[in-house]
Tab-separated table of C-alpha atoms in Angstrom:
chain	number	residue	atom	x	y	z
A	1	MET	CA	71.722	129.932	65.473
A	2	ILE	CA	71.168	132.079	68.550
A	3	ARG	CA	73.389	131.672	71.614
A	4	LEU	CA	73.475	133.409	74.973
A	5	CYS	CA	76.571	132.584	77.000
A	6	GLY	CA	76.527	133.470	80.704
A	7	VAL	CA	74.532	136.652	80.164
A	8	THR	CA	73.925	138.967	83.108
A	9	LYS	CA	71.946	142.214	82.934
A	10	ARG	CA	71.351	144.685	85.720
A	11	PHE	CA	69.103	147.732	85.929
A	12	GLU	CA	69.885	150.293	88.637
A	13	GLY	CA	71.591	147.672	90.798
A	14	ALA	CA	68.886	145.004	90.406
A	15	THR	CA	69.985	141.858	88.579
A	16	VAL	CA	67.283	141.079	86.014
A	17	LEU	CA	69.167	138.310	84.176
A	18	ASP	CA	71.717	136.283	86.083
A	19	ASP	CA	74.275	134.167	84.194
A	20	VAL	CA	71.774	132.887	81.639
A	21	SER	CA	72.881	130.599	78.804
A	22	LEU	CA	70.562	129.486	76.008
A	23	THR	CA	70.987	127.935	72.582
A	24	VAL	CA	68.549	127.945	69.666
A	25	PRO	CA	69.858	125.835	66.750
A	26	THR	CA	69.276	127.096	63.219
A	27	GLY	CA	65.728	126.381	62.110
A	28	ALA	CA	64.564	125.465	65.620
A	29	THR	CA	61.887	127.199	67.682
A	30	LEU	CA	62.529	127.926	71.343
A	31	GLY	CA	59.603	128.601	73.654
A	32	LEU	CA	60.659	130.921	76.451
A	33	VAL	CA	58.421	130.915	79.491
A	34	GLY	CA	58.513	132.317	82.986
A	35	GLN	CA	56.570	134.465	85.380
A	36	GLY	CA	56.261	138.212	84.898
A	37	GLY	CA	59.596	139.946	85.493
A	38	ALA	CA	61.602	136.774	84.877
A	39	GLY	CA	63.574	138.466	82.096
A	40	LYS	CA	61.984	136.882	79.011
A	41	SER	CA	61.449	140.079	76.998
A	42	LEU	CA	64.924	141.182	78.016
A	43	VAL	CA	66.396	138.078	76.350
A	44	LEU	CA	64.751	139.089	73.052
A	45	LYS	CA	66.047	142.670	73.342
A	46	LEU	CA	69.554	141.341	73.977
A	47	VAL	CA	69.347	139.063	70.944
A	48	CYS	CA	68.474	141.901	68.574
A	49	GLY	CA	70.967	144.269	70.203
A	50	LEU	CA	68.466	146.769	71.608
A	51	LEU	CA	70.224	146.287	74.947
A	52	ARG	CA	73.717	145.147	75.875
A	53	PRO	CA	74.527	142.643	78.601
A	54	ASP	CA	76.623	143.696	81.594
A	55	ALA	CA	78.408	140.347	81.378
A	56	GLY	CA	78.406	137.429	78.969
A	57	GLN	CA	78.020	137.218	75.214
A	58	VAL	CA	75.133	137.055	72.758
A	59	PHE	CA	75.636	135.492	69.342
A	60	VAL	CA	73.405	135.510	66.277
A	61	ASP	CA	74.947	133.014	63.889
A	62	ASP	CA	78.625	133.997	63.903
A	63	ASP	CA	78.072	137.620	64.917
A	64	GLU	CA	78.667	138.590	68.514
A	65	VAL	CA	75.748	140.986	68.873
A	66	SER	CA	76.833	142.106	72.331
A	67	ALA	CA	80.107	143.475	70.908
A	68	LEU	CA	78.726	145.305	67.856
A	69	ASP	CA	77.926	149.019	67.610
A	70	GLU	CA	74.683	150.302	66.062
A	71	THR	CA	76.126	150.476	62.540
A	72	ALA	CA	77.603	146.990	62.677
A	73	LEU	CA	74.316	145.664	64.067
A	74	MET	CA	72.364	146.680	60.952
A	75	PRO	CA	73.274	143.613	58.838
A	76	VAL	CA	72.404	141.355	61.791
A	77	ARG	CA	69.044	143.076	62.272
A	78	ASP	CA	68.372	142.665	58.552
A	79	ARG	CA	68.039	138.969	59.369
A	80	ILE	CA	65.634	139.482	62.277
A	81	GLY	CA	61.893	140.049	62.456
A	82	MET	CA	60.349	140.925	65.808
A	83	ILE	CA	56.831	141.030	67.172
A	84	PHE	CA	56.622	143.425	70.105
A	85	GLN	CA	54.443	142.803	73.128
A	86	ASN	CA	52.798	146.234	72.770
A	87	TYR	CA	52.495	146.065	68.974
A	88	ALA	CA	54.916	148.953	68.202
A	89	LEU	CA	53.087	149.665	64.949
A	90	PHE	CA	53.894	153.076	63.472
A	91	ASP	CA	50.702	154.891	64.345
A	92	TYR	CA	51.062	157.602	61.667
A	93	LEU	CA	51.246	155.011	58.888
A	94	THR	CA	48.383	152.921	57.541
A	95	VAL	CA	48.351	149.155	57.941
A	96	GLY	CA	49.587	148.731	54.368
A	97	GLU	CA	52.405	151.233	54.883
A	98	ASN	CA	53.374	149.552	58.157
A	99	ILE	CA	53.693	146.160	56.526
A	100	ALA	CA	55.448	147.549	53.448
A	101	PHE	CA	57.838	149.576	55.588
A	102	PRO	CA	60.731	147.053	55.826
A	103	LEU	CA	60.632	146.477	52.066
A	104	ARG	CA	60.346	150.173	51.181
A	105	GLN	CA	63.219	151.124	53.442
A	106	ARG	CA	65.416	148.395	51.993
A	107	ARG	CA	64.286	149.262	48.448
A	108	ALA	CA	63.933	145.504	48.190
A	109	ALA	CA	61.273	145.491	45.476
A	110	SER	CA	59.327	147.681	43.061
A	111	ALA	CA	56.260	149.567	44.309
A	112	ASP	CA	53.912	147.162	42.507
A	113	GLU	CA	55.669	144.140	43.898
A	114	ILE	CA	55.570	145.570	47.415
A	115	THR	CA	51.826	146.211	47.098
A	116	ALA	CA	51.272	142.657	45.897
A	117	ARG	CA	53.305	141.202	48.739
A	118	VAL	CA	51.457	143.283	51.320
A	119	THR	CA	48.104	142.167	49.930
A	120	LYS	CA	49.209	138.531	49.993
A	121	ARG	CA	50.616	138.751	53.517
A	122	LEU	CA	47.441	140.423	54.812
A	123	ALA	CA	45.403	137.588	53.304
A	124	GLN	CA	47.721	135.096	55.009
A	125	VAL	CA	47.018	136.635	58.408
A	126	HIS	CA	43.282	136.680	57.621
A	127	LEU	CA	43.018	140.459	57.373
A	128	PRO	CA	42.344	141.110	53.694
A	129	GLY	CA	41.464	144.599	52.523
A	130	ILE	CA	42.510	146.622	55.579
A	131	GLU	CA	45.545	148.266	53.953
A	132	ASP	CA	44.138	151.781	54.305
A	133	ARG	CA	43.146	151.580	57.940
A	134	LEU	CA	45.214	153.108	60.722
A	135	PRO	CA	46.512	150.996	63.631
A	136	ALA	CA	44.290	152.972	66.034
A	137	GLU	CA	41.234	151.576	64.218
A	138	LEU	CA	42.203	147.934	64.862
A	139	SER	CA	41.481	145.557	67.741
A	140	GLY	CA	44.327	144.023	69.777
A	141	GLY	CA	44.175	140.727	67.884
A	142	MET	CA	44.221	142.503	64.520
A	143	LYS	CA	47.203	144.608	65.593
A	144	LYS	CA	49.108	141.469	66.585
A	145	ARG	CA	48.453	139.938	63.179
A	146	VAL	CA	49.575	143.128	61.446
A	147	CYS	CA	52.735	142.971	63.606
A	148	LEU	CA	53.259	139.400	62.468
A	149	ALA	CA	52.833	140.450	58.843
A	150	ARG	CA	55.288	143.354	59.225
A	151	ALA	CA	57.839	141.215	61.056
A	152	THR	CA	57.845	138.552	58.341
A	153	ILE	CA	57.263	140.545	55.121
A	154	HIS	CA	60.987	140.581	54.317
A	155	ASP	CA	61.287	136.845	55.118
A	156	PRO	CA	63.847	137.157	57.897
A	157	PRO	CA	65.555	133.887	58.851
A	158	ILE	CA	65.158	134.744	62.556
A	159	LEU	CA	61.853	135.566	64.253
A	160	LEU	CA	61.496	136.923	67.784
A	161	CYS	CA	57.988	137.023	69.284
A	162	ASP	CA	57.434	138.836	72.555
A	163	ASP	CA	54.239	137.449	74.041
A	164	PRO	CA	52.309	137.490	70.767
A	165	THR	CA	49.024	136.599	72.467
A	166	ALA	CA	49.207	138.813	75.570
A	167	GLY	CA	45.786	140.098	76.541
A	168	LEU	CA	43.955	138.303	73.740
A	169	ASP	CA	40.901	136.074	74.013
A	170	PRO	CA	41.355	132.278	73.582
A	171	VAL	CA	39.930	132.234	70.049
A	172	THR	CA	42.302	134.954	68.832
A	173	THR	CA	45.154	133.331	70.763
A	174	ASN	CA	44.594	130.046	68.925
A	175	ARG	CA	44.419	131.909	65.625
A	176	ILE	CA	47.744	133.669	66.260
A	177	PHE	CA	49.485	130.447	67.281
A	178	ALA	CA	48.061	128.678	64.221
A	179	LEU	CA	49.438	131.463	62.030
A	180	LEU	CA	52.843	131.228	63.686
A	181	LYS	CA	52.806	127.465	63.210
A	182	ALA	CA	51.885	127.782	59.530
A	183	MET	CA	54.596	130.374	58.961
A	184	GLN	CA	57.176	128.292	60.786
A	185	VAL	CA	56.315	125.262	58.668
A	186	GLU	CA	56.527	127.376	55.501
A	187	ARG	CA	59.653	129.361	56.338
A	188	ALA	CA	61.604	127.175	58.811
A	189	ALA	CA	62.985	130.270	60.536
A	190	THR	CA	64.954	130.177	63.766
A	191	ALA	CA	62.495	131.499	66.332
A	192	VAL	CA	62.205	132.473	69.968
A	193	ILE	CA	58.640	132.807	71.207
A	194	VAL	CA	57.924	134.263	74.630
A	195	SER	CA	54.560	133.317	76.041
A	196	HIS	CA	52.677	132.519	79.238
A	197	ASP	CA	50.360	130.214	77.374
A	198	VAL	CA	52.489	127.070	77.483
A	199	PRO	CA	49.859	124.524	76.314
A	200	SER	CA	49.339	126.576	73.125
A	201	LEU	CA	53.051	127.233	72.753
A	202	LEU	CA	54.310	123.647	73.037
A	203	PRO	CA	53.100	122.381	69.630
A	204	LEU	CA	55.160	125.144	67.975
A	205	CYS	CA	58.390	124.502	69.837
A	206	ASP	CA	61.339	122.205	69.390
A	207	ARG	CA	62.807	123.372	72.664
A	208	LEU	CA	61.603	125.015	75.833
A	209	ALA	CA	63.416	127.229	78.354
A	210	VAL	CA	62.046	128.375	81.695
A	211	LEU	CA	63.286	131.487	83.448
A	212	ASP	CA	62.653	132.286	87.092
A	213	ARG	CA	63.658	135.642	88.596
A	214	GLY	CA	66.406	136.107	86.057
A	215	ARG	CA	67.852	132.593	86.227
A	216	ARG	CA	67.400	129.774	83.743
A	217	VAL	CA	65.849	126.859	85.583
A	218	PHE	CA	65.255	124.611	82.576
A	219	GLU	CA	66.300	124.225	78.969
A	220	GLY	CA	65.655	121.182	76.826
A	221	THR	CA	63.331	119.536	74.370
A	222	CYS	CA	59.592	119.546	74.933
A	223	ALA	CA	59.776	115.836	75.847
A	224	GLU	CA	62.424	116.596	78.450
A	225	ALA	CA	60.239	119.374	79.783
A	226	GLU	CA	57.336	116.928	80.124
A	227	ALA	CA	59.592	114.596	82.090
A	228	SER	CA	61.057	117.322	84.292
A	229	ALA	CA	60.497	117.091	88.013
A	230	ASP	CA	61.139	120.802	88.538
A	231	PRO	CA	57.996	122.172	90.214
A	232	LEU	CA	58.094	125.434	88.241
A	233	VAL	CA	58.414	123.622	84.918
A	234	ARG	CA	55.542	121.335	85.905
A	235	ALA	CA	53.506	124.354	86.997
A	236	PHE	CA	53.880	125.916	83.545
A	237	LEU	CA	53.248	122.674	81.652
A	238	HIS	CA	50.324	121.537	83.749
A	239	PRO	CA	48.732	124.619	85.256
A	240	GLU	CA	45.457	122.733	85.776
A	241	VAL	CA	46.996	120.339	88.356
A	242	THR	CA	49.164	122.893	90.131
A	243	PRO	CA	47.827	123.827	93.560
B	1	MET	CA	74.250	173.609	104.634
B	2	ARG	CA	75.442	170.183	103.463
B	3	GLY	CA	71.914	169.395	102.337
B	4	LEU	CA	71.812	172.567	100.254
B	5	ALA	CA	75.223	171.788	98.731
B	6	ALA	CA	74.079	168.245	97.931
B	7	ARG	CA	70.910	169.539	96.287
B	8	LEU	CA	72.839	172.113	94.252
B	9	GLY	CA	75.421	169.489	93.303
B	10	GLY	CA	72.684	167.050	92.300
B	11	ARG	CA	70.967	169.717	90.227
B	12	PHE	CA	74.242	170.598	88.518
B	13	LEU	CA	74.856	166.924	87.712
B	14	ASP	CA	71.321	166.640	86.264
B	15	ILE	CA	71.937	169.621	83.987
B	16	ALA	CA	75.381	168.292	82.996
B	17	ASP	CA	73.735	164.964	82.201
B	18	VAL	CA	71.177	166.623	79.895
B	19	VAL	CA	73.770	168.839	78.210
B	20	GLY	CA	76.131	165.884	77.714
B	21	GLU	CA	73.353	163.746	76.271
B	22	LEU	CA	72.363	166.553	73.883
B	23	ALA	CA	76.001	167.012	72.838
B	24	LEU	CA	76.353	163.292	72.029
B	25	PHE	CA	73.048	163.393	70.184
B	26	THR	CA	74.195	166.429	68.175
B	27	ALA	CA	77.407	164.594	67.256
B	28	ALA	CA	75.389	161.584	66.044
B	29	VAL	CA	73.137	163.874	63.985
B	30	ALA	CA	76.198	165.622	62.529
B	31	ARG	CA	77.614	162.245	61.478
B	32	ALA	CA	74.346	161.365	59.722
B	33	GLY	CA	74.330	164.827	58.153
B	34	VAL	CA	77.849	164.397	56.791
B	35	ARG	CA	76.810	161.072	55.242
B	36	LEU	CA	73.788	162.898	53.740
B	37	ARG	CA	71.502	160.214	55.075
B	38	GLY	CA	67.802	160.863	55.516
B	39	ASP	CA	64.415	159.688	54.356
B	40	GLY	CA	62.958	161.751	51.478
B	41	ARG	CA	59.355	160.651	51.982
B	42	GLU	CA	59.493	161.414	55.701
B	43	THR	CA	61.133	164.778	54.961
B	44	TRP	CA	58.248	165.829	52.661
B	45	ARG	CA	55.690	164.671	55.212
B	46	THR	CA	57.421	166.654	57.958
B	47	LEU	CA	57.891	169.742	55.775
B	48	HIS	CA	54.128	169.834	55.280
B	49	ALA	CA	53.340	169.145	58.929
B	50	VAL	CA	55.851	171.689	60.196
B	51	GLY	CA	55.429	174.431	57.622
B	52	VAL	CA	51.944	174.513	56.185
B	53	ARG	CA	50.203	173.864	59.482
B	54	SER	CA	52.243	176.534	61.256
B	55	LEU	CA	51.433	179.189	58.679
B	56	PRO	CA	48.159	180.561	60.143
B	57	ILE	CA	49.560	181.016	63.630
B	58	ILE	CA	52.715	182.676	62.295
B	59	VAL	CA	50.675	185.040	60.087
B	60	VAL	CA	48.438	186.101	62.978
B	61	THR	CA	51.368	186.477	65.393
B	62	ALA	CA	53.446	188.459	62.901
B	63	TRP	CA	50.559	190.740	61.974
B	64	PHE	CA	49.881	191.655	65.586
B	65	ALA	CA	53.599	191.915	66.394
B	66	GLY	CA	53.882	194.484	63.621
B	67	ALA	CA	50.827	196.320	64.877
B	68	ILE	CA	52.112	196.345	68.468
B	69	ALA	CA	55.537	197.604	67.393
B	70	VAL	CA	53.864	200.527	65.601
B	71	LEU	CA	51.598	201.283	68.571
B	72	GLN	CA	54.571	201.344	70.947
B	73	VAL	CA	56.498	203.902	68.922
B	74	GLY	CA	53.441	205.732	67.546
B	75	GLU	CA	53.167	208.158	70.441
B	76	TYR	CA	56.746	209.379	69.942
B	77	VAL	CA	56.450	209.451	66.175
B	78	VAL	CA	53.459	211.799	66.497
B	79	LYS	CA	55.085	213.830	69.286
B	80	TYR	CA	58.272	214.460	67.312
B	81	ARG	CA	56.544	214.354	63.917
B	82	ALA	CA	59.129	211.772	62.829
B	83	TYR	CA	56.846	210.123	60.297
B	84	GLU	CA	59.582	209.665	57.737
B	85	VAL	CA	61.679	207.395	60.019
B	86	MET	CA	58.830	205.199	61.130
B	87	GLY	CA	59.217	202.639	58.330
B	88	TRP	CA	62.921	202.405	59.017
B	89	GLY	CA	62.588	202.004	62.790
B	90	PHE	CA	59.887	199.455	62.316
B	91	GLY	CA	61.697	197.460	59.630
B	92	TYR	CA	65.004	197.507	61.471
B	93	SER	CA	63.555	196.174	64.709
B	94	VAL	CA	61.218	193.647	63.114
B	95	PHE	CA	63.697	192.246	60.598
B	96	ARG	CA	66.613	192.034	63.001
B	97	GLU	CA	64.980	191.134	66.283
B	98	VAL	CA	61.232	191.023	66.828
B	99	GLY	CA	60.467	188.866	63.787
B	100	PRO	CA	62.916	185.996	64.270
B	101	LEU	CA	62.521	186.030	68.042
B	102	LEU	CA	58.719	185.902	68.047
B	103	VAL	CA	58.500	183.410	65.196
B	104	GLY	CA	61.202	181.318	66.903
B	105	LEU	CA	59.347	181.237	70.214
B	106	MET	CA	56.024	180.441	68.511
B	107	PHE	CA	57.771	177.791	66.466
B	108	SER	CA	59.369	176.154	69.495
B	109	GLY	CA	56.055	176.207	71.361
B	110	ARG	CA	54.066	174.733	68.538
B	111	VAL	CA	56.396	172.631	66.402
B	112	GLY	CA	59.131	171.811	68.918
B	113	ALA	CA	56.725	170.704	71.650
B	114	HIS	CA	54.694	168.665	69.178
B	115	ASN	CA	57.844	167.034	67.844
B	116	THR	CA	59.047	166.061	71.319
B	117	ALA	CA	55.624	164.653	72.183
B	118	GLU	CA	55.512	162.653	68.938
B	119	LEU	CA	59.022	161.206	69.263
B	120	GLY	CA	58.555	160.663	73.002
B	121	THR	CA	55.381	158.700	72.410
B	122	MET	CA	57.137	156.675	69.721
B	123	THR	CA	59.915	155.946	72.204
B	124	VAL	CA	57.702	154.784	75.068
B	125	THR	CA	55.510	152.681	72.771
B	126	GLU	CA	58.611	150.906	71.388
B	127	GLN	CA	58.106	152.292	67.862
B	128	VAL	CA	61.687	153.585	67.915
B	129	ASP	CA	62.907	150.145	69.026
B	130	ALA	CA	60.853	148.647	66.183
B	131	LEU	CA	62.692	150.901	63.741
B	132	ARG	CA	66.046	149.787	65.112
B	133	VAL	CA	65.075	146.114	64.879
B	134	LEU	CA	64.070	146.730	61.256
B	135	ALA	CA	67.689	147.875	60.733
B	136	ILE	CA	66.658	151.512	60.290
B	137	ASP	CA	68.658	154.191	62.061
B	138	PRO	CA	66.203	156.444	63.972
B	139	ILE	CA	68.571	159.394	63.485
B	140	GLU	CA	68.419	159.001	59.710
B	141	TYR	CA	64.734	158.167	59.510
B	142	LEU	CA	63.242	160.336	62.267
B	143	VAL	CA	65.710	163.057	63.203
B	144	MET	CA	67.296	164.157	59.918
B	145	PRO	CA	63.969	164.792	58.126
B	146	ARG	CA	62.656	166.731	61.117
B	147	LEU	CA	65.826	168.749	61.494
B	148	VAL	CA	65.883	169.641	57.794
B	149	ALA	CA	62.159	170.455	57.779
B	150	MET	CA	62.320	172.561	60.933
B	151	THR	CA	65.356	174.507	59.746
B	152	VAL	CA	63.949	175.159	56.267
B	153	MET	CA	60.479	176.015	57.526
B	154	MET	CA	61.640	178.196	60.402
B	155	THR	CA	63.656	180.233	57.878
B	156	LEU	CA	60.777	180.473	55.399
B	157	LEU	CA	58.219	181.212	58.101
B	158	ASN	CA	60.449	184.030	59.281
B	159	VAL	CA	60.250	185.568	55.794
B	160	VAL	CA	56.463	185.155	55.798
B	161	GLY	CA	56.391	186.637	59.303
B	162	ASP	CA	58.447	189.645	58.184
B	163	VAL	CA	56.032	190.313	55.314
B	164	PHE	CA	52.909	190.095	57.471
B	165	ALA	CA	54.467	192.103	60.292
B	166	LEU	CA	55.267	194.780	57.726
B	167	ILE	CA	51.711	194.776	56.396
B	168	GLY	CA	50.277	194.767	59.943
B	169	GLY	CA	52.539	197.623	60.940
B	170	MET	CA	51.747	199.654	57.834
B	171	VAL	CA	47.984	199.228	58.223
B	172	THR	CA	48.110	200.115	61.920
B	173	ALA	CA	50.299	203.144	61.250
B	174	ASP	CA	47.805	204.355	58.668
B	175	VAL	CA	44.586	203.669	60.570
B	176	LEU	CA	45.568	204.528	64.145
B	177	ILE	CA	48.433	207.003	63.822
B	178	GLY	CA	47.730	208.542	60.478
B	179	VAL	CA	51.053	207.761	58.816
B	180	ASP	CA	50.524	207.551	55.079
B	181	PRO	CA	51.450	204.037	53.805
B	182	TYR	CA	53.437	205.720	51.045
B	183	VAL	CA	55.563	207.585	53.615
B	184	PHE	CA	55.926	204.441	55.736
B	185	TRP	CA	56.953	202.344	52.722
B	186	ASN	CA	59.378	204.956	51.403
B	187	SER	CA	61.086	205.203	54.768
B	188	PHE	CA	61.282	201.423	54.928
B	189	ILE	CA	62.724	201.058	51.425
B	190	GLU	CA	65.094	203.989	51.883
B	191	TYR	CA	66.735	203.007	55.154
B	192	VAL	CA	66.272	199.290	55.790
B	193	LYS	CA	69.209	197.399	54.314
B	194	LEU	CA	69.451	193.919	52.907
B	195	GLU	CA	71.811	193.016	55.744
B	196	ASP	CA	69.047	193.763	58.261
B	197	PHE	CA	66.907	191.174	56.535
B	198	LEU	CA	69.792	188.670	56.234
B	199	ASN	CA	70.660	189.170	59.879
B	200	GLY	CA	67.158	188.038	60.835
B	201	LEU	CA	67.347	185.190	58.379
B	202	ALA	CA	70.582	183.924	59.949
B	203	LYS	CA	68.916	184.007	63.336
B	204	ALA	CA	65.852	182.161	62.071
B	205	PHE	CA	68.041	179.488	60.491
B	206	SER	CA	69.997	178.911	63.685
B	207	PHE	CA	66.798	178.931	65.795
B	208	GLY	CA	65.396	176.238	63.482
B	209	VAL	CA	68.489	174.077	63.982
B	210	ALA	CA	68.361	174.618	67.756
B	211	VAL	CA	64.646	173.819	68.108
B	212	GLY	CA	65.067	170.771	65.861
B	213	LEU	CA	67.998	169.364	67.813
B	214	VAL	CA	66.529	170.085	71.235
B	215	SER	CA	63.052	168.747	70.430
B	216	CYS	CA	64.370	165.557	68.780
B	217	GLY	CA	66.956	165.019	71.520
B	218	PHE	CA	64.413	165.314	74.330
B	219	GLY	CA	61.889	163.213	72.401
B	220	LEU	CA	64.210	160.291	71.825
B	221	SER	CA	65.547	160.270	75.384
B	222	VAL	CA	62.145	159.979	77.061
B	223	ARG	CA	61.961	157.485	79.901
B	224	GLY	CA	59.081	156.604	82.179
B	225	GLY	CA	55.942	156.326	80.038
B	226	ALA	CA	53.348	159.094	79.628
B	227	PRO	CA	54.621	161.226	82.563
B	228	GLY	CA	58.075	161.054	80.969
B	229	VAL	CA	56.654	162.419	77.707
B	230	GLY	CA	55.082	165.317	79.607
B	231	ARG	CA	58.357	166.105	81.373
B	232	ALA	CA	60.254	165.958	78.071
B	233	VAL	CA	57.829	168.359	76.355
B	234	ASN	CA	58.140	170.773	79.249
B	235	ALA	CA	61.938	170.524	79.219
B	236	CYS	CA	61.993	170.983	75.440
B	237	VAL	CA	59.970	174.217	75.539
B	238	VAL	CA	62.151	175.676	78.302
B	239	ALA	CA	65.455	174.567	76.723
B	240	SER	CA	64.398	175.793	73.268
B	241	ALA	CA	63.430	179.227	74.615
B	242	VAL	CA	66.701	179.530	76.528
B	243	GLY	CA	68.612	178.335	73.466
B	244	ILE	CA	66.876	180.898	71.251
B	245	PHE	CA	67.775	183.806	73.555
B	246	VAL	CA	71.382	182.634	73.980
B	247	LEU	CA	71.815	182.187	70.222
B	248	ASP	CA	70.148	185.530	69.604
B	249	TYR	CA	72.676	187.225	71.870
B	250	PHE	CA	75.696	185.620	70.210
B	251	ILE	CA	74.465	186.153	66.649
B	252	THR	CA	73.621	189.788	67.416
B	253	HIS	CA	77.099	190.186	68.880
B	254	LEU	CA	78.770	188.497	65.900
B	255	LEU	CA	76.818	190.328	63.193
B	256	ARG	CA	76.919	193.815	64.676
């Protein structure tokens, strides 16, 4: 379970998150939407402890992430996989080495087993046989799928996706969401997915939260979101009818 | 007047901020060092990148440094016919001072700047954050291997530099000044002591630690995208050079 309780975060005097509370039950997927600068990516960074809130608490299962130091955060992060908005692939490592990285560092399996798992995971994300290529040789959509493979290779029970389809064409977007859906069905991880593409996001989510200028304006099930009268929620759910 | 005081005060606070950040970073690295944590694979990769690729530039620099040192003193050697002290004078100055200082400055310019740029780029492209999310300590995975590699290679490159400076000096003394290599070598062997060589080695070791800490510290604290990386590289080169001269002074003073 992931919980944010009254979280506030400021940067140089500007309040970027203002008293935000969110809950993602174990095994559920939360879609997090909002306009640019609403604080969505910040929520993910707070959950994995990359940043600390100025007020409030962040919990991952029973661990209060916001109160842990870097060393104490390691076991929590062991349970998290994250897809970064700007890929964050290690550009000096090949695709295969990138994906194998979490396993190698944890010494979680033998070299042969790691190779087999990398090959299998690359096939799952429809990128077979590109182990020896460097990230710089890949397109944006391919990089996102490699990110997905790296984030999930160690089967973390929590998955954080920061705009996994940003800047991608509709075909690749659909492919990425289909992959996420398939992985969620297979692994039943607790997930938070940030995206602007709400129509594509909804089929993946159990719950939806909408942020606006640092404040949470909606949190509930997808059905409750559909029934919401909030103009911003309606604008995200039905962009085609929004003036 | 108040404006000037405010500017000076602001500048002082900026410097204090950088020094404080570097001190905290050094403490974190020391903690990782005490725990003997580091990544072996990354250390080998960095040893190769730092050492082998720096070799040609160090060889060329050392050769010409040796040649220049001989040219500078050549006129007086001929004037006073002091051929038999040339090897000593040359070896003493190169081993103790010119060698480690020149290799250190070349090393900071090439390896230190490259290291800051690499870590800075990793920072602004969230690769360092990705490491942290994967439960990997960037100090153990990125900094320790680089620090070890830079310290080891700076020390070894100093030895290589000493050898090539010696050869460059001997050849130049023979060709341009007419000092027989046998006389040069005898003077060198006779008067240059092991402690002269070890003195330079101690300096090279400490320069390697300094360049490693400064370049990693500036690289991991980059803020502000590509311009921030540029500023960090610039700051690293300046801080490393200053650090090398300051360390040189204190080590010279201590090991007199």
